Short mmCIF file of N, CA, C and O in Angstrom, two decimals:
data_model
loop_
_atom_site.label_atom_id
_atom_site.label_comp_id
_atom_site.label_asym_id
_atom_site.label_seq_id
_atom_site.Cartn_x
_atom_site.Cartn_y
_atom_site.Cartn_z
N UNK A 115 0.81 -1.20 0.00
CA UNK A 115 0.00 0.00 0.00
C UNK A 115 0.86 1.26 0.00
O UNK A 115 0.40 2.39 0.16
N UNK A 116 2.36 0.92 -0.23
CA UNK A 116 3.25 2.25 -0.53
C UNK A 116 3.26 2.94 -1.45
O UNK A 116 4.23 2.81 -2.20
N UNK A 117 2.30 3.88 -1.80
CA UNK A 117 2.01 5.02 -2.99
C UNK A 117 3.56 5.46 -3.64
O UNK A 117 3.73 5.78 -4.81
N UNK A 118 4.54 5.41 -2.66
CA UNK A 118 5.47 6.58 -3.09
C UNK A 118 6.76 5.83 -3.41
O UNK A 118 7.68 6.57 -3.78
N UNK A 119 6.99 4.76 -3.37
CA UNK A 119 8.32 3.59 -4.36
C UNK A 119 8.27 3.50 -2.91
O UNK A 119 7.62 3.99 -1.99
N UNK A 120 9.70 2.25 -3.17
CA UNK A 120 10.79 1.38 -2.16
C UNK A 120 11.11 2.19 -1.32
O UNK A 120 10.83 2.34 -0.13
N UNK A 121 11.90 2.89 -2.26
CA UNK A 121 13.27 3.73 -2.31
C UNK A 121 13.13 4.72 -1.20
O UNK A 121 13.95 4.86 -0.30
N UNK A 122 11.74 5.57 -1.39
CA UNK A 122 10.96 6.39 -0.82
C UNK A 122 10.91 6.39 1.09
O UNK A 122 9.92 5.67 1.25
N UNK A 123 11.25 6.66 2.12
CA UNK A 123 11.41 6.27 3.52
C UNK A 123 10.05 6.55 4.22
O UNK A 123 9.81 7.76 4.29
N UNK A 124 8.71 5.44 4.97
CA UNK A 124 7.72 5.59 5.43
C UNK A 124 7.92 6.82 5.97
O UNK A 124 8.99 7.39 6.20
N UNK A 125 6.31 7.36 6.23
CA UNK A 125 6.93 8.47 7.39
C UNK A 125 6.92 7.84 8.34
O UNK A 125 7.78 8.41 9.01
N UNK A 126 6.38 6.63 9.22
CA UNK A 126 6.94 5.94 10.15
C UNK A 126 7.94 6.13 10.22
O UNK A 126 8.07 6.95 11.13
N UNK A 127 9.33 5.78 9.60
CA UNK A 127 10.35 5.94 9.95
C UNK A 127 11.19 7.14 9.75
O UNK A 127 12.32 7.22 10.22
N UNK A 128 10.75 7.84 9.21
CA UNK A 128 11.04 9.76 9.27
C UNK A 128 10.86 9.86 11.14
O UNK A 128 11.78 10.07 11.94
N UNK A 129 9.38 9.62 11.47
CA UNK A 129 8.49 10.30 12.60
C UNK A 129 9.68 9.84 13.83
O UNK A 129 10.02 10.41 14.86
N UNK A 130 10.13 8.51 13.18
CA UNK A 130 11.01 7.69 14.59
C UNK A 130 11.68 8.05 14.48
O UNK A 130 12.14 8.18 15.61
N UNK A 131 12.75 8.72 13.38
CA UNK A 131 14.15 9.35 13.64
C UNK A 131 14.36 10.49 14.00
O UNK A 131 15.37 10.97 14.51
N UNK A 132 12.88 11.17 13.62
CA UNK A 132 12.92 12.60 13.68
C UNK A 132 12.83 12.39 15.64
O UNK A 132 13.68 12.84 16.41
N UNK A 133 12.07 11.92 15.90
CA UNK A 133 11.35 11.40 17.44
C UNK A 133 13.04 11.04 18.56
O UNK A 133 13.29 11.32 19.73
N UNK A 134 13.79 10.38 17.59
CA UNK A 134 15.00 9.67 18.61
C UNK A 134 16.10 11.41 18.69
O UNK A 134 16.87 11.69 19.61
N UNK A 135 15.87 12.15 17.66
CA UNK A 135 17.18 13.19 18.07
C UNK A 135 16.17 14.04 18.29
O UNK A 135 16.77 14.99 17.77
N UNK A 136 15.13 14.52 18.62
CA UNK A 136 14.33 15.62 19.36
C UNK A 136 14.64 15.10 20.91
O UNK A 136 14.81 15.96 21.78
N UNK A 137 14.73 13.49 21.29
CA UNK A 137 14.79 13.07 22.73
C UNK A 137 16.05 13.28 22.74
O UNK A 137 16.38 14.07 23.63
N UNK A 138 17.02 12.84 22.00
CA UNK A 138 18.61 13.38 21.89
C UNK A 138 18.86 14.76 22.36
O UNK A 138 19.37 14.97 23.47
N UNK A 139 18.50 15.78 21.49
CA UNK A 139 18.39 17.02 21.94
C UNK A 139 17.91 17.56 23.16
O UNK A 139 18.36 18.59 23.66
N UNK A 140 16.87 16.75 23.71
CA UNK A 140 16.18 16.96 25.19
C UNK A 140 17.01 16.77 26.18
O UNK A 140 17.31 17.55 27.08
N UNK A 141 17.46 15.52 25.94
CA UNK A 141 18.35 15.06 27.37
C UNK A 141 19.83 16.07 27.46
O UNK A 141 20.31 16.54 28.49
N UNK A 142 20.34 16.22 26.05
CA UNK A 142 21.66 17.03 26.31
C UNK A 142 21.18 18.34 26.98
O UNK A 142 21.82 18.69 27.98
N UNK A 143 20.15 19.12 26.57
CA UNK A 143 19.29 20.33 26.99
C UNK A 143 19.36 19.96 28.87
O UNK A 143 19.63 20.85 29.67
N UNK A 144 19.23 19.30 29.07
CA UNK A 144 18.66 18.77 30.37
C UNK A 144 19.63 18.68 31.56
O UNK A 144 19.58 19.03 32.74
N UNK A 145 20.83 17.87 30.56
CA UNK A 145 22.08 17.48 30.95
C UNK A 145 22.83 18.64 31.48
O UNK A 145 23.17 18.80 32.65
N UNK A 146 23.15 19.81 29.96
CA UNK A 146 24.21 21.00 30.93
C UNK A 146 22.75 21.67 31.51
O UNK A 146 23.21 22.78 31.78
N UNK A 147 22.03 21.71 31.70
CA UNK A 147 21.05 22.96 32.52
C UNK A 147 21.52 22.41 34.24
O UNK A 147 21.84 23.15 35.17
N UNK A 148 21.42 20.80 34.26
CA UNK A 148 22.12 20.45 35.36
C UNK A 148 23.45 20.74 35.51
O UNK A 148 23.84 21.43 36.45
N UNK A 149 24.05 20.39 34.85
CA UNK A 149 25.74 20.55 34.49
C UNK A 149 25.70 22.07 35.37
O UNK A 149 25.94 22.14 36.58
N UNK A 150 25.33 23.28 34.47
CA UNK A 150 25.63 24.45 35.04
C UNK A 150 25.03 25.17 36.46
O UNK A 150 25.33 26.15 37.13
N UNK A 151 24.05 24.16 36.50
CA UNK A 151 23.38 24.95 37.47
C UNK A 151 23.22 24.18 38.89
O UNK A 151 23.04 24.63 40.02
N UNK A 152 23.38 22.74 38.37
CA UNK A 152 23.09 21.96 39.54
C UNK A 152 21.96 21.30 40.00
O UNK A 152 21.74 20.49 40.90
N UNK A 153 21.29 21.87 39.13
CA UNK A 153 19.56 21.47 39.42
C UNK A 153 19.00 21.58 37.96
O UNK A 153 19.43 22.18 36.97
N UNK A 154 17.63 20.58 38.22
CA UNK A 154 16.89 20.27 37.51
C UNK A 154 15.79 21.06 36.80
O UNK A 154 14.94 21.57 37.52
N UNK A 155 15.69 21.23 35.34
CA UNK A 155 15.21 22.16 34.65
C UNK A 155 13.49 22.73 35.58
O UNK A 155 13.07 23.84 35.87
N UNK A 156 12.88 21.19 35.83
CA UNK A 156 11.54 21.50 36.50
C UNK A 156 11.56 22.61 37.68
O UNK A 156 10.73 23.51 37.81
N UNK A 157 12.68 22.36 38.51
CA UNK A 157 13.19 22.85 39.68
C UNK A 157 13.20 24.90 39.55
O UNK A 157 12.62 25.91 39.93
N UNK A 158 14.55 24.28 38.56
CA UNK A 158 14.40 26.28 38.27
C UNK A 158 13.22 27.25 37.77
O UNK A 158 12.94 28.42 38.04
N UNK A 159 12.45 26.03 36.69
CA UNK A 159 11.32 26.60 36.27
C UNK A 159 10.36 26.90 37.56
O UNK A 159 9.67 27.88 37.26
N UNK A 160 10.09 26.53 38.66
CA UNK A 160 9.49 26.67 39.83
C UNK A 160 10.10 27.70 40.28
O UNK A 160 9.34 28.59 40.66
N UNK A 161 11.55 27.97 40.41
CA UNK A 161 12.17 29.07 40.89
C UNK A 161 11.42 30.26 39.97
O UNK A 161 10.36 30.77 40.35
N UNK A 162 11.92 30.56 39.01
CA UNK A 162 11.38 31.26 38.16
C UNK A 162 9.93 31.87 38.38
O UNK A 162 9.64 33.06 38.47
N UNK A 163 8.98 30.66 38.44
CA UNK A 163 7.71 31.21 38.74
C UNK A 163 7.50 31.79 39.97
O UNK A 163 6.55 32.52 40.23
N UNK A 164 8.33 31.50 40.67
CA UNK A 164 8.28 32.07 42.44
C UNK A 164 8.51 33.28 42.53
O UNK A 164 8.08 33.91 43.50
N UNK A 165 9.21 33.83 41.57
CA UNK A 165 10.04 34.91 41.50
C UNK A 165 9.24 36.56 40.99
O UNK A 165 9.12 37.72 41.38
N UNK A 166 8.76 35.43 39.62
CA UNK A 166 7.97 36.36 38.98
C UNK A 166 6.71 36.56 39.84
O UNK A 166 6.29 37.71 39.99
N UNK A 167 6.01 35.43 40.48
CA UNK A 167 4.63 35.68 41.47
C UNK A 167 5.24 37.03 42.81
O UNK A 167 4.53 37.90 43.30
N UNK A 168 6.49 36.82 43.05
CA UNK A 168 6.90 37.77 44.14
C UNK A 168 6.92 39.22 43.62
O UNK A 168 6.51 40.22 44.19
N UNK A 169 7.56 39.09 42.26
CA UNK A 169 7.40 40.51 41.54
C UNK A 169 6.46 41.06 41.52
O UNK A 169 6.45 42.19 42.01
N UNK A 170 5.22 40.49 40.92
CA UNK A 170 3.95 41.04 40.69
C UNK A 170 3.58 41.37 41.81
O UNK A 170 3.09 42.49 41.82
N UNK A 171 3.63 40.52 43.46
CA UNK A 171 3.08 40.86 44.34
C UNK A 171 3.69 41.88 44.56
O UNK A 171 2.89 42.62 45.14
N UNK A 172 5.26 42.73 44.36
CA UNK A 172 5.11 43.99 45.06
C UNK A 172 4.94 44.89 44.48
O UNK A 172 4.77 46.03 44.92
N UNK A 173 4.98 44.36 42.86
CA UNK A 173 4.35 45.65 41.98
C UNK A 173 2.89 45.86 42.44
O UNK A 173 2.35 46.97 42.39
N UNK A 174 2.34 44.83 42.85
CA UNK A 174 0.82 45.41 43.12
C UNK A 174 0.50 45.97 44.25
O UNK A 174 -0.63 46.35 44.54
N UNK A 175 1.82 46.08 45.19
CA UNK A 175 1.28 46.10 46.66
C UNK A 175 1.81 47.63 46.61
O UNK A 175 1.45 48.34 47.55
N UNK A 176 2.79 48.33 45.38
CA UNK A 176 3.35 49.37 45.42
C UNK A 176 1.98 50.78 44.96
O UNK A 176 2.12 51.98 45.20
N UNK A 177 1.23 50.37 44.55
CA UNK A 177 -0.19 51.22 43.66
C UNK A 177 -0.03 51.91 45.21
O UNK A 177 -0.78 52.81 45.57
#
């Protein structure tokens, strides 16, 4: 039922290669964020939001 020749690569197997170096790319992403920082991407992203919720609270508390 392959419309497009032999030769031609499913996208099944496009979707899986494309799929194995997007997770490739993730984990190295993941890897130095620990590497440099010591902690875990979820972790800082929590920092982050803590930060910004503290901001807003004293921008709003400044009116």
């Amino acid at each position: 039922m392959d419309h497009q020749g032999a030769n031609t690569p499913a996208y099944v197997e496009i979707r899986d290669e494309a799929m194995k170096v997007i997770a490739e790319v993730s984990t190295q992403s993941v890897l130095t964020t620990i590497e440099k920082t010591g902690l875990m991407p979820d972790i800082l992203f929590a920092y982050h939001a803590e930060d910004a919720q503290q901001e807003q609270s004293l921008q709003s508390g400044r009116v």
